[in-house]
Each structure stands twice: as C-alpha cells, then as structure tokens.
C-alpha cells in the first residue's frame, strides 16, 4: 500500500504539503468537524467570524482562550516531526490551516500559516501586532495600548487569506512535483482548492486521513493516523 506513495515522495524534488486539524488531533487538540467539533452550542463557522467578534468580542475571546489553553498543553507528535524530517531531506513547502504553531515547534523550518497563528495578537485599530503566549490572558478581550481591542491574528470566516501566504501556497501547489494533504476534511476554501491546483497539472496528490474526503476519489488515499503513516512515507 505504501510503496507507490513512498516512491513518489522519495523521488520528488519539491513536495508541497497541506495540513489540517487532523495532524494535531493526536496532540490532543480537538478537530472542528469530528466528534469534538462543537464548542458549547456554537459551530466554528458561527463564532469564528468578524461579525461575531464585533457583536461580542468577549464570547469570541472565550472560544479562542479555550483553544489557547488546549494548544498550550499540546506537544508536536510523530506526524509533525516526520514533516520536519522530510524538509531536511528534500524541498518542502509546508502549508498549514492550523493556528497552533506545532509544525514550527516540531522543527519545520518554514511554515505558511494559511489561517494565521493563535499566539499572535493584532490590534483592531492600529497596526500593533505581537506574540503573546500568556495562558490565561490577564483580561478578555485584551486591550491594545491605543485603547482598542486586540484580536487573534487569524483568518476568520468571511476574511481573506493573507495575500503573501495565498500567493506562496498556490505557487507551490502549481510548481511542486508531489502534493501531500494530511488531516483535513477539505471543506474550507480557499485552502481546500490547493490540492486541486496540483491535480490540474497532473501532479500526484497523496492524502492521509482517518476517513475519505471529497478529494479522495482523485488522490492516492492512505487511510490511517498521520502520526503512523507520515513516518512510513520517509525514505
Ligand atoms: C474566504 C480560523 C472570502 C482560525 C478557519 C458563507 C459565508 C462566508 C464564507 C463562506 C460561505 N461559504 C463558503 C465560504 C467560504 C468559507 C468556507 O470555506 N466555509 C466552509 C465552512 C464552507 N471560507 C472563508 O470564509 C475563508 N475566506 O472565503 O474569504 C472572501 C473573498 C473576498 C473578500 C472577503 C472574503 C476563510 C476560511 C478560514 C476560516 N478560518 N479557522 C481557527 O479558529 O482555527 S478555518 C478552520 O477550518 C480551521 O482553520 C481549520 O483548520 C479549517 C479546516 O478544517 P480542517 O483543518 O480540515 O479540520 P476538520 O476538523 O474539518 O477536519 C479534520 C480532518 O482530520 C478530518 O477529515 C478527520 O478525518 C481527519 N483526522 C482526524 N484525526 C486524524 C485525521 N487525519 C489523520 N490522522 C488523524 N489522527
Ligand atoms: Zn492599537
């Protein structure tokens, strides 16, 4: 089952990788649409929006504070480490939808954070942005020195992807000679369009997931845990 995907990865000169919440599930961080996908009575698409933040910044901050607390307890797993090792062996463009920072902590040298990073805060008024890894934060919502609210430096639903991240990610998807998609339900766009951008050029797409997704009829689908399968793909 793994011979062909391993051969593709080993012979590739540039591997683009897209990861989602599934790669961090084994680090104890709940995914969005799996069993633990609900938070209180909200769906992520309802609470992770700029309108929700404007309407009730404290409620949205409580959701992200709970995420910061679970992420602070998490450690990178063998799946994250395998991708960091792959980057030591060949050219890798690692694109993640995750905001947990675990790829960088696992040693991946460059990470395109397609949806931002939960440890960075940015001001809703002035251009102030900073890392703040305190858990818990002293006050919710945190305030900027200019008096406005600070928000997580992440992409909420209805917001655009940072242009430099989008440009680099689609550029890699269109120029790589192997595409690896790991632990994503492939329902959130534009991230979910990245594998298709590789497929359009005839690039092989290898998919690692516990269960099939909308991509799986067009990918080399490997069913299983990322922490078990990714180390197997290294040569
Ligand atoms: C945009 C925030 C346009 C940070 C996230 C209606 C209204 C508004 C927008 C839309 C709309 N309809 C469609 C849209 C577009 C929308 C979208 O795609 N919605 C979806 C729900 C239909 N997209 C957007 O809004 C994007 N922006 O389109 O802007 C625009 C254009 C011009 C001008 C203005 C605007 C912005 C999208 C970014 C949203 N922010 N996160 C945060 O809280 O994290 S997305 C959120 O979902 C997370 O980032 C997450 O990463 C992402 C995707 O989820 P997955 O990572 O795939 O996680 P999921 O739980 O779904 O799946 C986990 C998978 O892992 C499963 O398949 C499971 O089987 C597998 N798995 C589990 N364990 C393992 C495993 N696999 C392997 N091993 C394991 N151990
Ligand atoms: Zn400010």
Coordinates of C-alpha atoms and ligand atoms in Angstrom, one line a residue:
X1 CA 0.0 0.0 0.0
X2 CA 2.8 2.5 0.8
X3 CA 5.3 1.5 -1.9
X4 CA 4.0 3.9 -4.5
X5 CA 3.3 6.9 -2.3
X6 CA 6.7 6.5 -0.7
X7 CA 8.4 6.2 -4.1
X8 CA 6.6 9.4 -5.2
X9 CA 7.7 11.3 -2.1
X10 CA 11.3 10.0 -2.3
X11 CA 11.8 10.8 -5.9
X12 CA 10.2 14.3 -5.7
X13 CA 12.4 17.3 -5.9
X14 CA 9.7 19.6 -4.3
X15 CA 6.9 18.3 -2.1
X16 CA 4.1 20.7 -1.2
X17 CA 2.2 19.7 2.0
X18 CA -1.2 20.9 3.2
X19 CA -2.2 20.0 6.8
X20 CA -5.4 20.5 8.7
X21 CA -6.6 19.9 12.2
X22 CA -6.2 16.1 11.9
X23 CA -2.5 16.3 12.2
X24 CA -2.8 17.9 15.6
X25 CA -5.6 15.7 16.8
X26 CA -3.1 13.2 18.2
X27 CA -1.5 16.0 20.1
X28 CA -4.8 16.3 22.0
X29 CA -6.2 19.3 20.1
X30 CA -9.9 18.7 19.1
X31 CA -10.7 18.9 15.4
X32 CA -13.5 21.0 14.1
X33 CA -15.8 18.7 12.4
X34 CA -15.1 15.4 14.1
X35 CA -16.6 14.3 17.4
X36 CA -15.4 17.3 19.4
X37 CA -16.3 19.7 16.6
X38 CA -18.8 21.7 18.6
X39 CA -17.9 24.3 21.2
X40 CA -20.7 24.9 23.7
X41 CA -23.7 25.3 21.3
X42 CA -21.8 27.1 18.6
X43 CA -20.4 25.9 15.3
X44 CA -17.0 27.2 14.3
X45 CA -18.5 28.9 11.3
X46 CA -20.8 31.0 13.5
X47 CA -18.3 32.0 16.2
X48 CA -15.1 32.4 14.1
X49 CA -16.4 35.5 12.2
X50 CA -15.7 39.2 12.3
X51 CA -19.4 39.9 12.9
X52 CA -19.4 37.7 16.0
X53 CA -16.2 39.4 17.2
X54 CA -17.8 42.9 16.7
X55 CA -21.0 41.7 18.3
X56 CA -19.5 40.0 21.3
X57 CA -15.7 40.2 21.5
X58 CA -15.6 38.6 24.9
X59 CA -17.5 35.5 23.7
X60 CA -15.2 35.0 20.7
X61 CA -12.2 35.5 23.0
X62 CA -13.5 32.9 25.4
X63 CA -13.6 30.4 22.4
X64 CA -10.0 31.3 21.5
X65 CA -8.8 31.4 25.1
X66 CA -10.1 27.8 25.4
X67 CA -8.2 26.9 22.2
X68 CA -5.0 28.6 23.5
X69 CA -5.3 26.6 26.8
X70 CA -5.6 23.2 25.0
X71 CA -2.9 24.1 22.5
X72 CA -0.5 25.3 25.3
X73 CA -0.8 21.7 26.8
X74 CA -0.1 20.1 23.4
X75 CA 3.2 18.7 22.1
X76 CA 4.1 18.1 18.4
X77 CA 3.5 14.4 17.5
X78 CA 5.3 12.0 15.2
X79 CA 3.3 13.3 12.3
X80 CA 4.6 16.9 12.8
X81 CA 8.1 15.5 13.3
X82 CA 8.0 13.4 10.1
X83 CA 7.2 16.5 8.1
X84 CA 10.1 18.4 9.8
X85 CA 12.4 15.4 8.9
X86 CA 11.1 15.4 5.3
X87 CA 12.1 19.1 5.0
X88 CA 15.7 18.1 6.0
X89 CA 15.8 15.6 3.0
X90 CA 14.1 17.5 0.2
X91 CA 12.5 20.8 -0.7
X92 CA 9.2 21.1 1.2
X93 CA 6.6 23.8 1.1
X94 CA 4.5 23.3 4.2
X95 CA 1.1 25.0 4.2
X96 CA -1.0 24.6 7.3
X97 CA -4.6 25.6 8.1
X98 CA -3.8 25.1 11.8
X99 CA -3.2 28.0 14.0
X100 CA -1.5 26.0 16.8
X101 CA 2.2 26.6 15.8
X102 CA 3.0 22.9 16.3
X103 CA 4.8 22.5 13.0
X104 CA 7.4 25.2 13.9
X105 CA 7.8 23.6 17.4
X106 CA 8.4 20.2 15.7
X107 CA 11.3 21.8 13.7
X108 CA 9.7 22.6 10.3
X109 CA 11.9 25.4 9.0
X110 CA 9.3 27.3 7.1
X111 CA 5.6 27.2 7.6
X112 CA 2.9 29.0 5.6
X113 CA 0.3 29.7 8.2
X114 CA -2.7 30.0 5.8
X115 CA -5.1 30.9 8.6
X116 CA -2.7 32.7 10.9
X117 CA -1.4 31.9 14.4
X118 CA -3.3 31.9 17.7
X119 CA -0.3 33.1 19.6
X120 CA -0.1 36.4 17.7
X121 CA -2.5 39.2 18.7
X122 CA -3.2 42.2 16.5
X123 CA -5.0 45.4 17.2
X124 CA -8.4 46.1 15.6
X125 CA -7.5 49.7 15.1
X126 CA -3.8 50.5 14.9
X127 CA -1.1 48.3 13.3
X128 CA 0.2 46.9 16.6
X129 CA 0.8 43.1 16.4
X130 CA 2.7 40.9 18.8
X131 CA 3.3 37.4 20.1
X132 CA 1.6 36.9 23.5
X133 CA 1.7 33.3 24.7
X134 CA 0.4 34.0 28.2
X135 CA -2.3 31.5 29.3
X136 CA -4.7 32.7 30.6
X137 CA -4.5 36.2 29.2
X138 CA -4.9 38.7 32.1
X139 CA -8.1 40.2 30.6
X140 CA -10.6 39.2 27.9
X141 CA -10.8 40.9 25.5
X142 CA -7.2 42.1 25.8
X143 CA -6.8 45.8 25.0
X144 CA -4.1 47.5 22.9
X145 CA -2.1 50.5 24.3
X146 CA -4.2 52.6 21.8
X147 CA -7.3 51.5 23.7
X148 CA -8.9 49.3 21.0
X149 CA -9.5 45.6 21.4
X150 CA -6.8 43.1 20.4
X151 CA -7.9 40.1 18.4
X152 CA -6.2 36.8 17.5
X153 CA -4.1 37.3 14.4
X154 CA -6.0 34.6 12.5
X155 CA -8.3 34.4 9.4
X156 CA -12.0 34.3 10.5
X157 CA -14.7 33.1 8.2
X158 CA -15.5 35.7 5.6
X159 CA -12.0 37.2 5.8
X160 CA -9.4 36.9 3.1
X161 CA -6.2 34.8 3.4
X162 CA -3.1 37.0 3.9
X163 CA -2.0 37.7 0.3
X164 CA 1.6 36.6 0.7
X165 CA 0.5 33.3 2.3
X166 CA -2.0 32.7 -0.5
X167 CA 0.4 33.5 -3.3
X168 CA 3.2 31.3 -1.8
X169 CA 0.8 28.4 -1.2
X170 CA -0.8 28.4 -4.7
X171 CA 2.6 28.9 -6.3
X172 CA 3.9 25.8 -4.5
X173 CA 0.8 23.8 -5.4
X174 CA 1.4 24.6 -9.1
X175 CA 5.1 24.0 -9.1
X176 CA 5.7 21.0 -6.9
X177 CA 6.1 17.5 -8.2
X178 CA 4.3 15.8 -5.4
X179 CA 1.5 17.1 -3.2
X180 CA 0.7 15.6 0.3
X181 CA -2.6 16.5 2.0
X182 CA -2.9 15.5 5.7
X183 CA -5.7 15.5 8.2
X184 CA -8.1 17.9 6.5
X185 CA -11.8 17.5 5.7
X186 CA -11.2 19.7 2.7
X187 CA -14.4 21.7 3.2
X188 CA -12.9 25.1 3.9
X189 CA -11.9 27.3 1.0
X190 CA -9.7 28.6 -0.5
X191 CA -7.3 26.1 1.4
X192 CA -9.3 23.1 0.0
X193 CA -8.6 24.3 -3.5
X194 CA -4.8 23.8 -3.1
X195 CA -4.8 20.0 -3.9
X196 CA -6.9 20.7 -7.0
X197 CA -4.3 23.3 -8.2
X198 CA -1.7 20.5 -8.1
X199 CA -4.1 17.9 -9.7
X200 CA -4.8 20.3 -12.6
X201 CA -1.1 20.0 -13.6
X202 CA -1.1 16.2 -13.3
X203 CA 0.9 16.3 -10.0
X204 CA 0.2 13.2 -7.9
X205 CA -1.7 14.0 -4.7
X206 CA -1.2 11.7 -1.7
X207 CA -3.9 12.0 1.0
X208 CA -3.5 10.9 4.6
X209 CA -6.8 10.8 6.6
X210 CA -8.7 8.6 9.0
X211 CA -11.6 8.7 6.6
X212 CA -12.2 9.5 2.9
X213 CA -13.0 13.1 1.9
X214 CA -14.3 14.9 -1.2
X215 CA -10.8 14.7 -2.5
X216 CA -10.3 11.0 -2.1
X217 CA -11.6 9.8 -5.4
X218 CA -8.8 11.8 -7.1
X219 CA -5.9 11.2 -4.6
X220 CA -3.7 8.3 -3.6
X221 CA -5.7 7.9 -0.4
X222 CA -4.0 6.4 2.6
X223 CA -6.4 5.6 5.4
X224 CA -4.9 5.9 8.9
X225 CA -3.4 8.1 11.5
X226 CA -1.0 10.8 10.4
X227 CA 1.4 10.0 13.2
X228 CA 1.7 6.4 12.0
X229 CA 1.6 6.9 8.2
X230 CA 3.8 10.0 7.7
X231 CA 7.0 8.5 9.2
X232 CA 6.3 5.5 6.8
X233 CA 6.5 7.8 3.8
X234 CA 10.1 8.9 4.5
X235 CA 12.8 7.1 2.6
Ligands
LIG1 C1 -13.0 33.5 2.4 C2 -9.9 30.2 11.9 C3 -13.8 35.1 1.0 C4 -9.0 30.0 12.9 C5 -10.6 29.0 10.0 C6 -20.5 31.6 3.5 C7 -20.2 32.7 4.2 C8 -18.9 33.2 4.3 C9 -17.8 32.4 3.8 C10 -18.2 31.3 3.1 C11 -19.5 30.9 3.0 N1 -19.5 29.7 2.3 C12 -18.2 29.4 1.9 C13 -17.4 30.3 2.4 C14 -16.1 30.4 2.3 C15 -15.5 29.9 3.7 C16 -15.6 28.4 3.8 O1 -14.9 27.7 3.1 N2 -16.6 27.9 4.6 C17 -16.8 26.5 4.6 C18 -17.2 26.1 6.1 C19 -17.9 26.1 3.6 N3 -14.2 30.3 3.7 C20 -13.8 31.5 4.2 O2 -14.6 32.3 4.8 C21 -12.4 31.9 4.0 N4 -12.4 33.2 3.5 O3 -13.5 32.7 1.6 O4 -13.0 34.8 2.1 C22 -13.6 36.5 0.8 C23 -13.3 36.8 -0.5 C24 -13.2 38.1 -0.8 C25 -13.4 39.1 0.2 C26 -13.7 38.7 1.5 C27 -13.8 37.4 1.8 C28 -11.6 31.9 5.3 C29 -11.5 30.5 5.8 C30 -10.7 30.5 7.1 C31 -11.6 30.3 8.2 N5 -10.9 30.1 9.4 N6 -10.0 29.0 11.1 C32 -9.4 28.9 13.8 O5 -10.3 29.0 14.6 O6 -8.7 27.8 13.6 S1 -11.0 27.6 9.2 C33 -11.0 26.3 10.3 O7 -11.3 25.1 9.4 C34 -9.6 25.9 10.8 O8 -8.6 26.7 10.4 C35 -9.4 24.5 10.2 O9 -8.0 24.2 10.0 C36 -10.1 24.6 9.0 C37 -10.3 23.4 8.1 O10 -10.8 22.4 9.0 P1 -9.8 21.1 9.0 O11 -8.4 21.5 9.3 O12 -10.0 20.3 7.7 O13 -10.4 20.3 10.2 P2 -11.7 19.4 10.3 O14 -12.0 19.2 11.7 O15 -12.7 19.9 9.4 O16 -11.1 18.0 9.7 C38 -10.2 17.2 10.3 C39 -9.8 16.1 9.4 O17 -8.8 15.4 10.0 C40 -11.0 15.1 9.2 O18 -11.1 14.8 7.9 C41 -10.5 13.9 10.1 O19 -11.0 12.7 9.5 C42 -9.0 14.0 10.0 N7 -8.3 13.4 11.1 C43 -8.7 13.4 12.4 N8 -7.7 12.8 13.1 C44 -6.7 12.4 12.3 C45 -7.1 12.8 11.0 N9 -6.4 12.5 9.9 C46 -5.2 11.8 10.1 N10 -4.8 11.5 11.3 C47 -5.5 11.7 12.4 N11 -5.1 11.3 13.6
LIG2 ZN1 -3.9 49.6 18.9

